[in-house]
């Protein structure tokens, strides 16, 4: 473990110093002291946000601690660990009750994703957050090929560069069968990947789909609107794509979205024409949140939406009106 040399780093690391012990000539983590300090809810919840950055070595030590045996929620966001730390978690004998694993903003690559995907040490895992790692297409494929992640209900792979190849692999996987919430923001996903997802027969339980900050165009919107597998969808987030008015028309006319309650179409090149299609939609009557900032719908588009009987349940400001 590295010593902290600057005053600023020492201040940042101060919470972790209580978990350091002197071992011969170096400082080492007293991981059990850190765990005992942060364990909550009768030992079932462990969130290590105030223990410094564990890194690979720290996470591997953590994974070998018997104190994890009752843990159901393990939050290791922003700890700077990569494949070795992920392998340590995958090999742990002390996570039989784990249900939620938050690994947001680390350095896990394809090998780490493969290790997590192949482990049988946490059979009850239902929530997996890998937002902001580096698993790439092959890491997504490893997750898709998993025989042990069949209980997943929540999967966040945002910011991992999985691209169309990674999404195509996921779309073919029964791992998605129980997924209710799927977040795939900032992944370079385009129409080809979305076409594969829309054709997946494993989306029957999907309620939330987030695809913001990708490269989805009107064809992607079309295939999604034609999908027979997403009838339970309640939230759809397509912020910062490029579906345009044509894409909006496909969404507004699709019976696949008759249960939709929240729709985010910010920054998609939508004009007044698209706003009128939304206002006239006979299938979006359950919407209570609609987001259109960053488009060019103008005052006329805003008025059409505000006056729409079909969208009367929308309760937020959908657009910065000029009036």
Coordinates of N, CA and C in Angstrom, one line a residue, residues 37-140:
X37 N -16.1 -1.1 11.3 CA -16.5 0.3 11.4 C -17.6 0.7 10.5
X38 N -17.7 0.0 9.3 CA -18.6 0.4 8.3 C -19.8 -0.5 8.1
X39 N -19.8 -1.6 8.8 CA -21.0 -2.6 8.7 C -22.2 -1.9 9.3
X40 N -23.3 -2.0 8.6 CA -24.6 -1.5 9.0 C -25.7 -2.5 8.9
X41 N -26.8 -2.2 9.5 CA -28.1 -3.0 9.4 C -27.8 -4.4 9.8
X42 N -27.3 -4.6 11.0 CA -27.1 -5.9 11.6 C -26.1 -6.7 10.7
X43 N -25.1 -6.1 10.2 CA -24.1 -6.8 9.4 C -24.4 -7.1 8.0
X44 N -25.6 -6.6 7.5 CA -26.0 -7.0 6.1 C -25.6 -5.9 5.1
X45 N -25.2 -4.8 5.5 CA -24.9 -3.7 4.5 C -23.5 -3.1 4.8
X46 N -22.7 -3.2 3.7 CA -21.3 -2.7 3.9 C -21.0 -1.7 2.7
X47 N -20.9 -0.4 3.1 CA -20.6 0.6 2.1 C -19.3 1.3 2.5
X48 N -18.2 1.1 1.7 CA -16.9 1.6 2.1 C -16.6 2.9 1.4
X49 N -17.3 3.9 1.7 CA -17.1 5.2 1.1 C -16.1 6.1 1.9
X50 N -15.8 5.7 3.1 CA -15.1 6.6 4.0 C -13.8 5.9 4.5
X51 N -13.3 5.0 3.7 CA -12.2 4.1 4.2 C -11.0 4.3 3.2
X52 N -10.9 5.4 2.5 CA -9.8 5.5 1.6 C -10.0 4.6 0.4
X53 N -9.0 4.6 -0.5 CA -9.1 3.8 -1.8 C -8.4 2.4 -1.5
X54 N -9.2 1.4 -1.6 CA -8.7 0.1 -1.2 C -7.7 -0.5 -2.3
X55 N -8.0 -0.2 -3.6 CA -7.2 -0.8 -4.6 C -7.4 -2.3 -4.7
X56 N -6.6 -3.0 -5.6 CA -6.7 -4.4 -5.7 C -6.4 -5.2 -4.5
X57 N -5.3 -4.8 -3.8 CA -4.9 -5.5 -2.6 C -5.9 -5.4 -1.5
X58 N -6.4 -4.2 -1.3 CA -7.4 -4.0 -0.3 C -8.7 -4.8 -0.5
X59 N -9.1 -4.8 -1.8 CA -10.4 -5.6 -2.1 C -10.1 -7.1 -1.9
X60 N -9.0 -7.6 -2.3 CA -8.7 -9.0 -2.1 C -8.7 -9.4 -0.6
X61 N -8.1 -8.5 0.2 CA -8.1 -8.7 1.6 C -9.6 -8.7 2.1
X62 N -10.3 -7.8 1.7 CA -11.7 -7.7 2.1 C -12.5 -9.0 1.7
X63 N -12.2 -9.5 0.6 CA -13.0 -10.7 0.1 C -12.6 -11.9 0.9
X64 N -11.5 -11.9 1.6 CA -11.1 -13.0 2.5 C -11.6 -12.9 3.9
X65 N -12.4 -11.9 4.2 CA -12.8 -11.7 5.6 C -14.1 -12.4 5.9
X66 N -14.1 -13.1 7.0 CA -15.3 -13.8 7.4 C -16.4 -12.9 7.8
X67 N -16.1 -11.6 8.0 CA -17.1 -10.7 8.5 C -18.1 -10.4 7.4
X68 N -17.9 -10.9 6.2 CA -18.8 -10.6 5.0 C -19.9 -11.6 5.0
X69 N -19.9 -12.6 5.9 CA -20.8 -13.8 5.7 C -22.3 -13.4 5.7
X70 N -22.6 -12.3 6.4 CA -24.0 -11.9 6.4 C -24.4 -10.7 5.5
X71 N -23.3 -10.3 4.8 CA -23.5 -9.1 3.9 C -24.4 -9.4 2.7
X72 N -25.5 -8.5 2.6 CA -26.4 -8.6 1.4 C -26.1 -7.5 0.4
X73 N -25.6 -6.4 0.9 CA -25.3 -5.2 0.0 C -23.9 -4.9 0.2
X74 N -23.1 -4.9 -0.9 CA -21.7 -4.5 -0.8 C -21.4 -3.4 -1.8
X75 N -21.0 -2.3 -1.3 CA -20.8 -1.1 -2.1 C -19.3 -0.7 -2.1
X76 N -18.7 -0.9 -3.3 CA -17.2 -0.6 -3.4 C -17.0 0.4 -4.5
X77 N -17.8 1.4 -4.6 CA -17.6 2.4 -5.7 C -16.4 3.2 -5.5
X78 N -15.7 3.5 -6.6 CA -14.6 4.4 -6.6 C -13.4 4.0 -5.7
X79 N -13.0 2.7 -5.8 CA -11.9 2.2 -5.0 C -10.7 1.9 -5.9
X80 N -10.7 2.3 -7.1 CA -9.5 2.2 -8.0 C -9.0 0.8 -8.2
X81 N -9.8 -0.2 -8.1 CA -9.3 -1.6 -8.3 C -9.8 -2.1 -9.7
X82 N -9.1 -3.1 -10.2 CA -9.3 -3.6 -11.5 C -9.6 -5.1 -11.5
X83 N -9.0 -5.8 -12.4 CA -9.3 -7.3 -12.6 C -8.9 -8.1 -11.4
X84 N -7.8 -7.8 -10.7 CA -7.3 -8.6 -9.6 C -8.3 -8.5 -8.4
X85 N -8.8 -7.3 -8.2 CA -9.8 -7.1 -7.1 C -11.1 -7.8 -7.5
X86 N -11.5 -7.7 -8.7 CA -12.7 -8.4 -9.2 C -12.6 -9.9 -9.0
X87 N -11.4 -10.4 -9.3 CA -11.1 -11.9 -9.2 C -11.2 -12.3 -7.7
X88 N -10.7 -11.4 -6.8 CA -10.8 -11.7 -5.4 C -12.2 -11.8 -4.9
X89 N -13.1 -10.9 -5.4 CA -14.5 -11.0 -5.0 C -15.1 -12.2 -5.6
X90 N -14.8 -12.6 -6.8 CA -15.3 -13.8 -7.5 C -14.9 -15.1 -6.7
X91 N -13.8 -15.0 -6.1 CA -13.2 -16.2 -5.4 C -13.7 -16.3 -3.9
X92 N -14.3 -15.2 -3.4 CA -14.6 -15.1 -2.0 C -15.5 -16.3 -1.5
X93 N -15.2 -16.8 -0.4 CA -16.1 -17.9 0.2 C -17.1 -17.3 1.2
X94 N -17.1 -15.9 1.3 CA -17.9 -15.3 2.3 C -19.0 -14.4 1.8
X95 N -19.5 -14.7 0.6 CA -20.5 -13.8 0.0 C -21.8 -14.6 -0.3
X96 N -22.2 -15.6 0.4 CA -23.3 -16.5 0.0 C -24.6 -15.7 0.1
X97 N -24.7 -14.6 0.9 CA -25.9 -13.9 1.0 C -26.0 -12.6 0.2
X98 N -25.0 -12.4 -0.6 CA -24.9 -11.2 -1.4 C -26.0 -11.0 -2.4
X99 N -26.7 -9.9 -2.4 CA -27.8 -9.6 -3.3 C -27.5 -8.4 -4.2
X100 N -26.8 -7.4 -3.6 CA -26.5 -6.2 -4.4 C -25.0 -5.9 -4.3
X101 N -24.4 -5.8 -5.5 CA -23.0 -5.5 -5.6 C -22.8 -4.3 -6.5
X102 N -22.3 -3.2 -5.8 CA -22.0 -1.9 -6.5 C -20.5 -1.7 -6.7
X103 N -20.1 -1.8 -8.0 CA -18.7 -1.6 -8.3 C -18.5 -0.4 -9.2
X104 N -19.3 0.6 -9.1 CA -19.3 1.8 -9.8 C -17.9 2.5 -9.8
X105 N -17.5 3.0 -11.0 CA -16.3 3.8 -11.1 C -15.0 3.2 -10.6
X106 N -14.7 2.0 -11.2 CA -13.4 1.4 -10.9 C -12.7 1.1 -12.2
X107 N -11.8 0.1 -12.2 CA -11.0 -0.1 -13.4 C -11.1 -1.6 -13.9
X108 N -12.3 -2.1 -13.7 CA -12.5 -3.5 -14.0 C -12.5 -3.7 -15.6
X109 N -11.8 -4.6 -16.1 CA -11.7 -4.8 -17.5 C -12.4 -6.1 -17.9
X110 N -12.2 -6.6 -19.1 CA -12.9 -7.8 -19.6 C -12.6 -9.1 -18.7
X111 N -11.3 -9.2 -18.3 CA -11.0 -10.3 -17.4 C -11.7 -10.3 -16.1
X112 N -11.8 -9.1 -15.5 CA -12.5 -9.0 -14.3 C -14.0 -9.3 -14.4
X113 N -14.6 -8.8 -15.5 CA -16.0 -9.1 -15.8 C -16.2 -10.6 -16.0
X114 N -15.3 -11.3 -16.6 CA -15.4 -12.7 -16.8 C -15.3 -13.4 -15.5
X115 N -14.4 -13.0 -14.6 CA -14.3 -13.6 -13.3 C -15.6 -13.5 -12.5
X116 N -16.2 -12.3 -12.5 CA -17.4 -12.0 -11.8 C -18.6 -12.9 -12.4
X117 N -18.6 -13.0 -13.7 CA -19.6 -13.7 -14.4 C -19.6 -15.2 -14.2
X118 N -18.4 -15.7 -14.0 CA -18.3 -17.2 -13.9 C -18.3 -17.7 -12.4
X119 N -18.4 -16.8 -11.5 CA -18.3 -17.2 -10.1 C -19.7 -17.8 -9.6
X120 N -19.6 -18.8 -8.8 CA -20.9 -19.3 -8.2 C -20.9 -19.0 -6.7
X121 N -20.2 -18.0 -6.3 CA -20.1 -17.7 -4.9 C -21.2 -16.8 -4.3
X122 N -22.0 -16.2 -5.2 CA -23.1 -15.3 -4.8 C -24.3 -15.7 -5.6
X123 N -25.0 -16.8 -5.2 CA -26.1 -17.3 -6.0 C -27.4 -16.4 -6.0
X124 N -27.4 -15.5 -5.0 CA -28.6 -14.7 -4.9 C -28.4 -13.3 -5.4
X125 N -27.4 -13.0 -6.1 CA -27.1 -11.7 -6.6 C -28.2 -11.2 -7.6
X126 N -28.8 -10.1 -7.2 CA -29.9 -9.6 -8.1 C -29.6 -8.2 -8.6
X127 N -28.7 -7.5 -8.0 CA -28.3 -6.1 -8.5 C -26.8 -6.1 -8.7
X128 N -26.4 -5.7 -10.0 CA -25.0 -5.6 -10.3 C -24.8 -4.3 -11.0
X129 N -24.0 -3.4 -10.4 CA -23.7 -2.1 -11.0 C -22.2 -2.1 -11.3
X130 N -21.9 -2.0 -12.6 CA -20.6 -1.9 -13.2 C -20.3 -0.6 -13.9
X131 N -21.2 0.4 -13.6 CA -21.1 1.7 -14.3 C -19.6 2.3 -14.2
X132 N -19.1 2.7 -15.3 CA -17.9 3.4 -15.3 C -16.6 2.6 -15.1
X133 N -16.7 1.3 -15.6 CA -15.5 0.5 -15.7 C -15.0 0.3 -17.1
X134 N -14.3 -0.7 -17.4 CA -13.7 -0.8 -18.8 C -13.9 -2.2 -19.3
X135 N -15.1 -2.8 -19.2 CA -15.3 -4.2 -19.5 C -15.3 -4.4 -21.1
X136 N -15.8 -3.4 -21.8 CA -15.8 -3.5 -23.3 C -16.7 -4.6 -23.8
X137 N -16.7 -4.8 -25.1 CA -17.5 -5.9 -25.7 C -17.3 -7.3 -25.2
X138 N -16.0 -7.6 -25.0 CA -15.8 -9.0 -24.5 C -16.2 -9.2 -23.1
X139 N -16.1 -8.1 -22.3 CA -16.6 -8.3 -20.9 C -18.2 -8.4 -20.9
X140 N -18.8 -7.7 -21.8 CA -20.3 -7.8 -21.9 C -20.6 -9.3 -22.4

